[in-house]
PDB file of C-alpha atoms and ligand atoms in Angstrom:
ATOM      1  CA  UNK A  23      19.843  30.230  49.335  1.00  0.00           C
ATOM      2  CA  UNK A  24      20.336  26.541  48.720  1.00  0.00           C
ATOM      3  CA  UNK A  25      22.050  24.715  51.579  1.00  0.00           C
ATOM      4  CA  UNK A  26      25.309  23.118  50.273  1.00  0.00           C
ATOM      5  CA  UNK A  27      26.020  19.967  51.512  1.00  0.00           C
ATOM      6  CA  UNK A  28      29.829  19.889  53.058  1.00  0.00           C
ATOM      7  CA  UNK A  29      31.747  17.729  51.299  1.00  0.00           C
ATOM      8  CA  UNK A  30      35.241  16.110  52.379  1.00  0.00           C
ATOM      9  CA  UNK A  31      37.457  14.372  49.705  1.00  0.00           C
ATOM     10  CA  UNK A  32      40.410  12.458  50.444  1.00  0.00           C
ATOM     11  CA  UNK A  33      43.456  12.058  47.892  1.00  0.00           C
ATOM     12  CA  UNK A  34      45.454   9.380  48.225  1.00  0.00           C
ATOM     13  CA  UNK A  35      47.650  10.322  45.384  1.00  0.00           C
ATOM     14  CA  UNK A  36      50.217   7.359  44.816  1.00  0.00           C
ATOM     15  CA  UNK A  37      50.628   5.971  47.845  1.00  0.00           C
ATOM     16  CA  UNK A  38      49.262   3.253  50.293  1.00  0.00           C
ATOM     17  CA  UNK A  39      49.485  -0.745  50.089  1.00  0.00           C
ATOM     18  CA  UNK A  40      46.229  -3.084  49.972  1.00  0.00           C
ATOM     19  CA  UNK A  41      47.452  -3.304  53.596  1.00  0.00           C
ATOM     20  CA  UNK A  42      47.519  -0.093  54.760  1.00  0.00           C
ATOM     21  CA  UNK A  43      44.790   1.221  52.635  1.00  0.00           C
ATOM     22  CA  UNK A  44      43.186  -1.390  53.921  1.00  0.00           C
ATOM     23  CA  UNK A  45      43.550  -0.471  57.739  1.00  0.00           C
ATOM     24  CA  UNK A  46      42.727   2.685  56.579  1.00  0.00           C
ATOM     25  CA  UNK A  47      39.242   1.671  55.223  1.00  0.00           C
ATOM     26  CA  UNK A  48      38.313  -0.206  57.924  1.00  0.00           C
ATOM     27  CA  UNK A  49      39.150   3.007  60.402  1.00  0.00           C
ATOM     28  CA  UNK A  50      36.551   4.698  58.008  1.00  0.00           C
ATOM     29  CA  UNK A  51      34.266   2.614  57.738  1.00  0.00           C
ATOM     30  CA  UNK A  52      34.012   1.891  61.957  1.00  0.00           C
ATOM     31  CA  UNK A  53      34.285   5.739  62.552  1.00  0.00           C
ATOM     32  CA  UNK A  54      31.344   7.771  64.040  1.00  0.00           C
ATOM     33  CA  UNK A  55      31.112  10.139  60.364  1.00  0.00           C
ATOM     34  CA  UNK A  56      28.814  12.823  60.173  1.00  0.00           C
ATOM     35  CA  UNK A  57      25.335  12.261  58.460  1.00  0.00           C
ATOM     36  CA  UNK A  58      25.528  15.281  56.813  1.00  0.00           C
ATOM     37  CA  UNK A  59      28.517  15.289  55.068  1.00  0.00           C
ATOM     38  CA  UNK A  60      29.305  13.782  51.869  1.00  0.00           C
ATOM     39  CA  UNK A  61      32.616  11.729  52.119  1.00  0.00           C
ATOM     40  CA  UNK A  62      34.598  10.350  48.648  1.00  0.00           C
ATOM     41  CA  UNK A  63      38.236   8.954  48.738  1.00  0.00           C
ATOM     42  CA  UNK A  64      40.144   9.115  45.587  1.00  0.00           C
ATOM     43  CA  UNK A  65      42.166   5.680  45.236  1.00  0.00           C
ATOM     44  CA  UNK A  66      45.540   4.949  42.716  1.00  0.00           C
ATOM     45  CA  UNK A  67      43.809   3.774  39.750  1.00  0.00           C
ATOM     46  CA  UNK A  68      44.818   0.288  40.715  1.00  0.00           C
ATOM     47  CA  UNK A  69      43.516  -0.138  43.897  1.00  0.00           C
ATOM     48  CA  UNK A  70      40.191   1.975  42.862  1.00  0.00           C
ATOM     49  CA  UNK A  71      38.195  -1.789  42.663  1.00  0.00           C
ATOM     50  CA  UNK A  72      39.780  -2.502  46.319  1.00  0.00           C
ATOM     51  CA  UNK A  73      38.599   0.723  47.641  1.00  0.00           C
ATOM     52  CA  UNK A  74      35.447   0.921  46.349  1.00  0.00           C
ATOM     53  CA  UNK A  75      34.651  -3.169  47.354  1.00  0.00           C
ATOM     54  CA  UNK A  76      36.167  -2.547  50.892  1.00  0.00           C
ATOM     55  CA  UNK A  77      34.460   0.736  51.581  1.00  0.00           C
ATOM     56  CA  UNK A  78      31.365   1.308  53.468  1.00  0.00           C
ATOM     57  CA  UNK A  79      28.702   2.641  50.190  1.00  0.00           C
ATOM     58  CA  UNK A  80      28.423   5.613  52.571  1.00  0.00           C
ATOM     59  CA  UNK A  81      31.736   6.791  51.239  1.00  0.00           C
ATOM     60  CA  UNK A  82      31.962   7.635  47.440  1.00  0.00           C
ATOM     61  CA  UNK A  83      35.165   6.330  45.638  1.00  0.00           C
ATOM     62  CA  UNK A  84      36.712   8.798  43.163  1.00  0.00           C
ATOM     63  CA  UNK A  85      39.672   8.029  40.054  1.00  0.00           C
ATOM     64  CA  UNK A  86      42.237  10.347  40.467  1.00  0.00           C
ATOM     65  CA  UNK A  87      42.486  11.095  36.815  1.00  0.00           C
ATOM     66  CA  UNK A  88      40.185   9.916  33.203  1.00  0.00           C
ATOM     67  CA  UNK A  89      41.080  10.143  29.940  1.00  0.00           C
ATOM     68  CA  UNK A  90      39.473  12.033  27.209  1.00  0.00           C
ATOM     69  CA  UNK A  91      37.680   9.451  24.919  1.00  0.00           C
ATOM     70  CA  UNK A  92      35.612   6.891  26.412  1.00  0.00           C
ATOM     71  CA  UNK A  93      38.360   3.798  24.641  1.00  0.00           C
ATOM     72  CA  UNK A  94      41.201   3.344  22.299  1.00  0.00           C
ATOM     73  CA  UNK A  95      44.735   2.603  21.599  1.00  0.00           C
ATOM     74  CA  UNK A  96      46.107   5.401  24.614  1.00  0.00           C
ATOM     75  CA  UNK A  97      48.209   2.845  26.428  1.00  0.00           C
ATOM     76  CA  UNK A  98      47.955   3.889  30.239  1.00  0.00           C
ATOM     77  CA  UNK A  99      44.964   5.843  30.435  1.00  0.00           C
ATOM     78  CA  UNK A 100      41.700   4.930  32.053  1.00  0.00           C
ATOM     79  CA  UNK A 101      38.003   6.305  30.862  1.00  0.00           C
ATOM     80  CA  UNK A 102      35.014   7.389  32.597  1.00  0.00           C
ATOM     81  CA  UNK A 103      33.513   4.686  31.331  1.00  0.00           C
ATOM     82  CA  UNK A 104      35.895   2.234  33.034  1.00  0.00           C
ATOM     83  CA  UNK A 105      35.502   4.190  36.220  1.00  0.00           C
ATOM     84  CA  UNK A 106      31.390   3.864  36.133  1.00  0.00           C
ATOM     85  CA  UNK A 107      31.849   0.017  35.711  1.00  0.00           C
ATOM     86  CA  UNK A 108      33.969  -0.689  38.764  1.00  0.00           C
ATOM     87  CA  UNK A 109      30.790   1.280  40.667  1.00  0.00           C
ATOM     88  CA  UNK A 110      32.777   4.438  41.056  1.00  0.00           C
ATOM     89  CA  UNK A 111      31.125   7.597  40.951  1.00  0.00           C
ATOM     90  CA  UNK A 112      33.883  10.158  41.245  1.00  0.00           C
ATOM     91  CA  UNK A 113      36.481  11.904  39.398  1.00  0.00           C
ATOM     92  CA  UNK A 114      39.444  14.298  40.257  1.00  0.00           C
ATOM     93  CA  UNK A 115      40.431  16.577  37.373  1.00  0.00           C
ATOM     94  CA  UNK A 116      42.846  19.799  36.949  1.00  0.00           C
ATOM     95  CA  UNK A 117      44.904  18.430  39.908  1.00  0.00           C
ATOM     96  CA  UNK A 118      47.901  20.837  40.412  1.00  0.00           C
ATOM     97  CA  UNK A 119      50.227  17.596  40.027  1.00  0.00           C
ATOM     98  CA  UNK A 120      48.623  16.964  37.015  1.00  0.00           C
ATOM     99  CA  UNK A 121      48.574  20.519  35.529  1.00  0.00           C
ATOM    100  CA  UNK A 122      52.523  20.750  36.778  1.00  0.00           C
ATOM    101  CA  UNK A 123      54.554  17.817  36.845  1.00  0.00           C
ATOM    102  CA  UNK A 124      52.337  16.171  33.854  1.00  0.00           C
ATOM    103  CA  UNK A 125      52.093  19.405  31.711  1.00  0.00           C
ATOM    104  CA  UNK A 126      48.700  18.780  31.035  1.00  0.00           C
ATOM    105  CA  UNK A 127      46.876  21.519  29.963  1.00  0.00           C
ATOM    106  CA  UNK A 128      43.805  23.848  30.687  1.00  0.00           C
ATOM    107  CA  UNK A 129      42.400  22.797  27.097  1.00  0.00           C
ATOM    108  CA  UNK A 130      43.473  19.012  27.969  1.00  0.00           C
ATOM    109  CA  UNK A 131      41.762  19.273  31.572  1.00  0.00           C
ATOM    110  CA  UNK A 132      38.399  20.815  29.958  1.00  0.00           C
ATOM    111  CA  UNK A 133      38.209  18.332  27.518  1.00  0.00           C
ATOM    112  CA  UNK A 134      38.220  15.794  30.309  1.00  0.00           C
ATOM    113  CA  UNK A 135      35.797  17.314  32.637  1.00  0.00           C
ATOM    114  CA  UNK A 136      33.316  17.316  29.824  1.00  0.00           C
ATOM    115  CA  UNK A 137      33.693  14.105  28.758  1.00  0.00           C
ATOM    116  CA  UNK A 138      33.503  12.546  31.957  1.00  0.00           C
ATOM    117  CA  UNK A 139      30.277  14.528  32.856  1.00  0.00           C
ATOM    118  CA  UNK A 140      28.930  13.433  29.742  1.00  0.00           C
ATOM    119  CA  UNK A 141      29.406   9.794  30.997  1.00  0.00           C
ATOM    120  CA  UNK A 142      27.552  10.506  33.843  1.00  0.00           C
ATOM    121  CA  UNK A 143      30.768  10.666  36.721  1.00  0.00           C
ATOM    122  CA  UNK A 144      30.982  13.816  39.334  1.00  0.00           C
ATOM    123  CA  UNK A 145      34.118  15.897  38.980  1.00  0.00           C
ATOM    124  CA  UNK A 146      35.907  17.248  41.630  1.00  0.00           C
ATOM    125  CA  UNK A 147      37.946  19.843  39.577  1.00  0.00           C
ATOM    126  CA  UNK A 148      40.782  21.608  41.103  1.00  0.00           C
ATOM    127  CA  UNK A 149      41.937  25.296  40.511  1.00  0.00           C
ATOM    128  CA  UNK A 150      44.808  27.267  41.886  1.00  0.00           C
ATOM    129  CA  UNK A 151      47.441  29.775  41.880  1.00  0.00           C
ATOM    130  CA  UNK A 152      51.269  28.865  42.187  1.00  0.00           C
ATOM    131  CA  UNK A 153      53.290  31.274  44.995  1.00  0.00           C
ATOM    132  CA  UNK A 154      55.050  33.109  42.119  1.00  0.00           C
ATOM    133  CA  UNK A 155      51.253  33.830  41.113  1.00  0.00           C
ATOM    134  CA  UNK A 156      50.083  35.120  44.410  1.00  0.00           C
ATOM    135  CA  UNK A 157      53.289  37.523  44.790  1.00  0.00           C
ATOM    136  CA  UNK A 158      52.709  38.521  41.926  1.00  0.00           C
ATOM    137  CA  UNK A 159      48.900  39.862  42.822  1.00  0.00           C
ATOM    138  CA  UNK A 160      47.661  37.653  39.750  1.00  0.00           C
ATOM    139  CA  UNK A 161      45.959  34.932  42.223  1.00  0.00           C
ATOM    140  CA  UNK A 162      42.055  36.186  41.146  1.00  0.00           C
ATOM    141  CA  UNK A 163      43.076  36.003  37.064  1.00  0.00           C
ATOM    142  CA  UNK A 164      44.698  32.788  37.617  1.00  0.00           C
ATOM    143  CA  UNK A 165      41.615  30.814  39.274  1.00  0.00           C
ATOM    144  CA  UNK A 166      38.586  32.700  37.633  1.00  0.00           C
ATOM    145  CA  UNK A 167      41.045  31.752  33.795  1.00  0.00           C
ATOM    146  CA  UNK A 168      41.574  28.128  34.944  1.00  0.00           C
ATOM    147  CA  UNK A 169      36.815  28.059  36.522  1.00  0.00           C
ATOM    148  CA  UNK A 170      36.432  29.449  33.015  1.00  0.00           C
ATOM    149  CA  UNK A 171      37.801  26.733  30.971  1.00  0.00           C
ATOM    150  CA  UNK A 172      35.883  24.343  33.482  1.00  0.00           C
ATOM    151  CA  UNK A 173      33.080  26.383  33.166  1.00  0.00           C
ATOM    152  CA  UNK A 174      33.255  25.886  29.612  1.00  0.00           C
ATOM    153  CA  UNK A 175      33.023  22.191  29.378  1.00  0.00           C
ATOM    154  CA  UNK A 176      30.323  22.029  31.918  1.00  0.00           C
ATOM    155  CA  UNK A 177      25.982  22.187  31.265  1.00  0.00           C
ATOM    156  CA  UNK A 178      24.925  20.081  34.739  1.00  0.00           C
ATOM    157  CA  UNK A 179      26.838  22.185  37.561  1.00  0.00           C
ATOM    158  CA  UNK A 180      24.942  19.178  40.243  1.00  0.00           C
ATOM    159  CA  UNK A 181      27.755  17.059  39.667  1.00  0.00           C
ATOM    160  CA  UNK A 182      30.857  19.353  39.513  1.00  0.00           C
ATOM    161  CA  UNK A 183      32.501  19.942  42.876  1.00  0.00           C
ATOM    162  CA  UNK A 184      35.499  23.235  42.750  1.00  0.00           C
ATOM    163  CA  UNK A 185      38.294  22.526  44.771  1.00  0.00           C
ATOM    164  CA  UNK A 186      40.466  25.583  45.456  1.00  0.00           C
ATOM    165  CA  UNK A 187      43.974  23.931  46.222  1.00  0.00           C
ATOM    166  CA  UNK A 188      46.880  26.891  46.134  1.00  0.00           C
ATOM    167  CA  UNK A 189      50.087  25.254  44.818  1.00  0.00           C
ATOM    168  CA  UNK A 190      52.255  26.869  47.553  1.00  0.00           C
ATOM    169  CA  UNK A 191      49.602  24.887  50.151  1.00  0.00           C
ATOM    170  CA  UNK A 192      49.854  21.782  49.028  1.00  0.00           C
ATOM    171  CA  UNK A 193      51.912  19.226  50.713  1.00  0.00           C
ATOM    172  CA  UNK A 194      54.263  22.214  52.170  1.00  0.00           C
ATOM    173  CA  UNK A 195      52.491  21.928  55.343  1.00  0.00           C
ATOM    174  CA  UNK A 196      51.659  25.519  55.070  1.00  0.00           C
ATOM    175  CA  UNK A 197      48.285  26.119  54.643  1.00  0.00           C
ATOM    176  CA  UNK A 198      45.961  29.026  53.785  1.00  0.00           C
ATOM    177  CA  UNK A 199      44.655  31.081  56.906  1.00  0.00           C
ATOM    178  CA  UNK A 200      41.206  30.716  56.915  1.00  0.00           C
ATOM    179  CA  UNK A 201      40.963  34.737  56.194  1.00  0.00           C
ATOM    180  CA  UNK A 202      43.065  33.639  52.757  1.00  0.00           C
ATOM    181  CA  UNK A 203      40.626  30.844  52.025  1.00  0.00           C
ATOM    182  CA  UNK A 204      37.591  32.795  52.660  1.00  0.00           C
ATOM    183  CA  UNK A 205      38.659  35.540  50.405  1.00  0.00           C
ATOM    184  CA  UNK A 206      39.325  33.261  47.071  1.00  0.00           C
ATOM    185  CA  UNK A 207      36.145  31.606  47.668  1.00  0.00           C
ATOM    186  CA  UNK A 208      34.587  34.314  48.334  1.00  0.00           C
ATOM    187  CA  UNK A 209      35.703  36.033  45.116  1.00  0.00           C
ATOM    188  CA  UNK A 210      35.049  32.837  43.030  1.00  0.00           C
ATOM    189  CA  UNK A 211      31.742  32.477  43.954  1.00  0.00           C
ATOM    190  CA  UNK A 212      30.880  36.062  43.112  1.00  0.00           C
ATOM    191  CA  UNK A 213      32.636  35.266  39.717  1.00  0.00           C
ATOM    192  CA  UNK A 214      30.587  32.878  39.414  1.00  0.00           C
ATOM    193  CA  UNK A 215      27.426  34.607  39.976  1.00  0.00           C
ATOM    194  CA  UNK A 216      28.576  37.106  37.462  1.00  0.00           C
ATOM    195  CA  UNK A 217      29.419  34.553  34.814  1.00  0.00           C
ATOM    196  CA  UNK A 218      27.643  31.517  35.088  1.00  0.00           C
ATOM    197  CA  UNK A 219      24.473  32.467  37.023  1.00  0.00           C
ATOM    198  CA  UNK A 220      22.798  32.736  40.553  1.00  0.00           C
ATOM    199  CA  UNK A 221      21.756  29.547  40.783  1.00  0.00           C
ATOM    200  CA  UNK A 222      25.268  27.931  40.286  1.00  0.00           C
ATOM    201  CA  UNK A 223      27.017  30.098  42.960  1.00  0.00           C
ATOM    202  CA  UNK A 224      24.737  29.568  45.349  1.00  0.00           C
ATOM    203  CA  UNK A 225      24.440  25.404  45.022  1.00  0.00           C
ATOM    204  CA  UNK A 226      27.973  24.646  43.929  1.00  0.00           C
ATOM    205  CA  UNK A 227      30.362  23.606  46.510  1.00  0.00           C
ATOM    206  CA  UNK A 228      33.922  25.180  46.751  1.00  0.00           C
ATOM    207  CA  UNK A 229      36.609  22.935  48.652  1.00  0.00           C
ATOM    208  CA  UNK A 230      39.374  24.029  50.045  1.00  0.00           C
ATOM    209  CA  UNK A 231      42.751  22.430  49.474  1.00  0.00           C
ATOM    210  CA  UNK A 232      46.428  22.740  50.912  1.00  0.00           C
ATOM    211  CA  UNK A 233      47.976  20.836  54.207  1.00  0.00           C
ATOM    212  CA  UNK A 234      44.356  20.628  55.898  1.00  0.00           C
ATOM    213  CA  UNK A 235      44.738  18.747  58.863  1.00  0.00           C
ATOM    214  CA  UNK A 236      42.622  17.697  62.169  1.00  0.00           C
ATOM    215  CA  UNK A 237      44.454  21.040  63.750  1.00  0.00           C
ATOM    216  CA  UNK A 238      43.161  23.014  61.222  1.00  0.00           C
ATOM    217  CA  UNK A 239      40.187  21.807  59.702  1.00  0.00           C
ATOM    218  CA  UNK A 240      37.854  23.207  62.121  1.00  0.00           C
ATOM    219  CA  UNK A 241      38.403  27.170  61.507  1.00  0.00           C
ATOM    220  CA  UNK A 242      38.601  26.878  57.782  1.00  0.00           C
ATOM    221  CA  UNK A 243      35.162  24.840  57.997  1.00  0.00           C
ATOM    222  CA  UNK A 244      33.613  27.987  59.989  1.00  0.00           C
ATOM    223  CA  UNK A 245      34.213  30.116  56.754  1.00  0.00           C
ATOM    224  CA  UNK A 246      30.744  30.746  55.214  1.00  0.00           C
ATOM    225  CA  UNK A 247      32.321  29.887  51.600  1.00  0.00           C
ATOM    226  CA  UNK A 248      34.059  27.199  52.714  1.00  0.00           C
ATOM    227  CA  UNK A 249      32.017  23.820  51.587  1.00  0.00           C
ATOM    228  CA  UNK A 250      34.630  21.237  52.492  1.00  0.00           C
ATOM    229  CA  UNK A 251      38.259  20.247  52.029  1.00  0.00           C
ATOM    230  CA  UNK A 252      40.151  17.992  49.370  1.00  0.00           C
ATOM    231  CA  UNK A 253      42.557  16.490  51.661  1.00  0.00           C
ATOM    232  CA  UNK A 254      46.403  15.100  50.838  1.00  0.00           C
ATOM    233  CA  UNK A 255      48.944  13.762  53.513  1.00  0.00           C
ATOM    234  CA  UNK A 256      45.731  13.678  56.113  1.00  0.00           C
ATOM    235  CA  UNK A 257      43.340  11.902  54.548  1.00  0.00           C
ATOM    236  CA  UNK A 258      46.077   8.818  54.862  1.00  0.00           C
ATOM    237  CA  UNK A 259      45.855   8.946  58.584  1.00  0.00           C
ATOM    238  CA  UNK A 260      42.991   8.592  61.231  1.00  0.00           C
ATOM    239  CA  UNK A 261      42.835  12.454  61.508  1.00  0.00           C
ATOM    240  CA  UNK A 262      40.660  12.396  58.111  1.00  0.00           C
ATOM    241  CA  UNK A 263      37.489  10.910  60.470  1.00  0.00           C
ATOM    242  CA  UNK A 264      37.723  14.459  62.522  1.00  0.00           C
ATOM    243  CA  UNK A 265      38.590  16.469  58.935  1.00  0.00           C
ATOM    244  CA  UNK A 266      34.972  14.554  57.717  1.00  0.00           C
ATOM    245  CA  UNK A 267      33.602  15.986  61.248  1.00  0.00           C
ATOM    246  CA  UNK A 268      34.878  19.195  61.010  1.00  0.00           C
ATOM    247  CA  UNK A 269      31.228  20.856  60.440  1.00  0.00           C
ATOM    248  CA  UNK A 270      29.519  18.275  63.102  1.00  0.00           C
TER     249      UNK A 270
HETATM  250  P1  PGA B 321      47.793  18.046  51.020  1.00  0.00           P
HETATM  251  O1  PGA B 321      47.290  17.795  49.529  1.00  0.00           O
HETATM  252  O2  PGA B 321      46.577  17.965  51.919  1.00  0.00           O
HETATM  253  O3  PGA B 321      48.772  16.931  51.289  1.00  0.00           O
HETATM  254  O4  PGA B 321      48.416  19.399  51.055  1.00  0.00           O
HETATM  255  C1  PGA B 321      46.078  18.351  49.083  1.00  0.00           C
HETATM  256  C2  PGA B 321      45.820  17.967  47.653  1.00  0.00           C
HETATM  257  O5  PGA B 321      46.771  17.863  46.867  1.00  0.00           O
HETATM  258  O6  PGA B 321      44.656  17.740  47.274  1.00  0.00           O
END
């Protein structure tokens, strides 16, 4: 079985200052990180050239969002190909934020993910069931419908990242117990196999998303289908060096 390389994301979303993202960068970039893990930090769209001049090249830099179409008259949106020129490598798509307070769709987020694999960026694309969906025992149809449409806009799995973020974890400070994170990613990866192919469930890396903190990080990283985090409120603060250490 291929060893997957843990990977630790940080999401800024929209917050931060040159200043403090600053500080922040220079804690990261003077921190004892693990070799083996495979850090990126997803910057507000403006401060994306900041980050990615400022940070150590160890660190990826990933948009937060693309657009659809590499230009045109879609005033407000960015392109992958715009992202590639400021030397940034990364992409977030399918965010719950942006499936939920921006309406944008499953069609809409496929779309992007293959366009921006097409121009050569990595995706970090997030899945995940809202707490009505979970109640409701519909958490399984809810992820393997939103991998799918991913699925579906994807031929190079190397650069696609999953990040299973529940809604009801995110930012709520209540995250999943490690038993509750093991079993979705557990289950997705055997969807995988099914649907996509042996190869791509054993190589592709499956994150784990929703109030992961230094407390926390540790147990969830000890889950065999746990490949990394995509980390929120955390990855703001100095605890994101021992969330990037969790597997060290
Ligand atoms: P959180 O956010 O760590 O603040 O819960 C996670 C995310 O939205 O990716």
């Amino acid at each position: 079985m291929a060893a997957r390389t843990f990977f630790v994301g940080g999401n800024w979303k929209m917050n931060g200052d040159k200043k403090s993202l600053g500080d922040l960068i220079t804690t990261l970039n003077t921190a004892a990180l693990h070799d083996g893990t495979e850090v990126v930090c997803g910057a507000p769209t403006i401060y994306l050239d900041f980050a990615r001049s400022n940070l150590d090249p160890r660190i990826g830099v990933a948009a937060q969002n693309c657009y659809k179409v590499a230009k045109g008259a879609f005033t407000g949106e960015i392109s992958p190909a715009m992202i590639k020129d400021c030397g940034i490598d990364w992409v977030i798509l399918g965010h719950s934020e942006r499936r939920h307070v921006f309406g944008e769709s499953d069609e809409l987020i496929g779309q992007k993910v293959a366009h921006a694999l097409e121009n050569d960026l990595g995706v970090i694309a997030c899945i995940g069931e809202k707490l009505e969906e979970r109640e409701a025992g519909t958490t399984e149809e809810v992820v393997y419908a939103q991998t799918q449409v991913i699925a579906d806009n994807v031929k190079d799995w190397s650069k696609v990242v999953l990040a299973y973020e529940p809604v009801w974890a995110i930012g709520t400070g209540k995250t999943a117990t490690p038993e509750q994170a093991q079993e979705v990613h557990e289950k997705l990866r055997a969807w995988i196999r099914a649907n996509i192919s042996d190869d791509v469930a054993d190589s592709v890396r499956i994150l784990y998303g929703g109030s992961v903190t230094g407390a926390n990080c540790k147990e969830l990283a000890g889950q065999p289908d746990v490949d990394g985090f995509l980390v929120g409120g955390a990855s703001l603060k100095p605890e994101f060096v021992d969330i990037i250490n969790a597997r060290a």
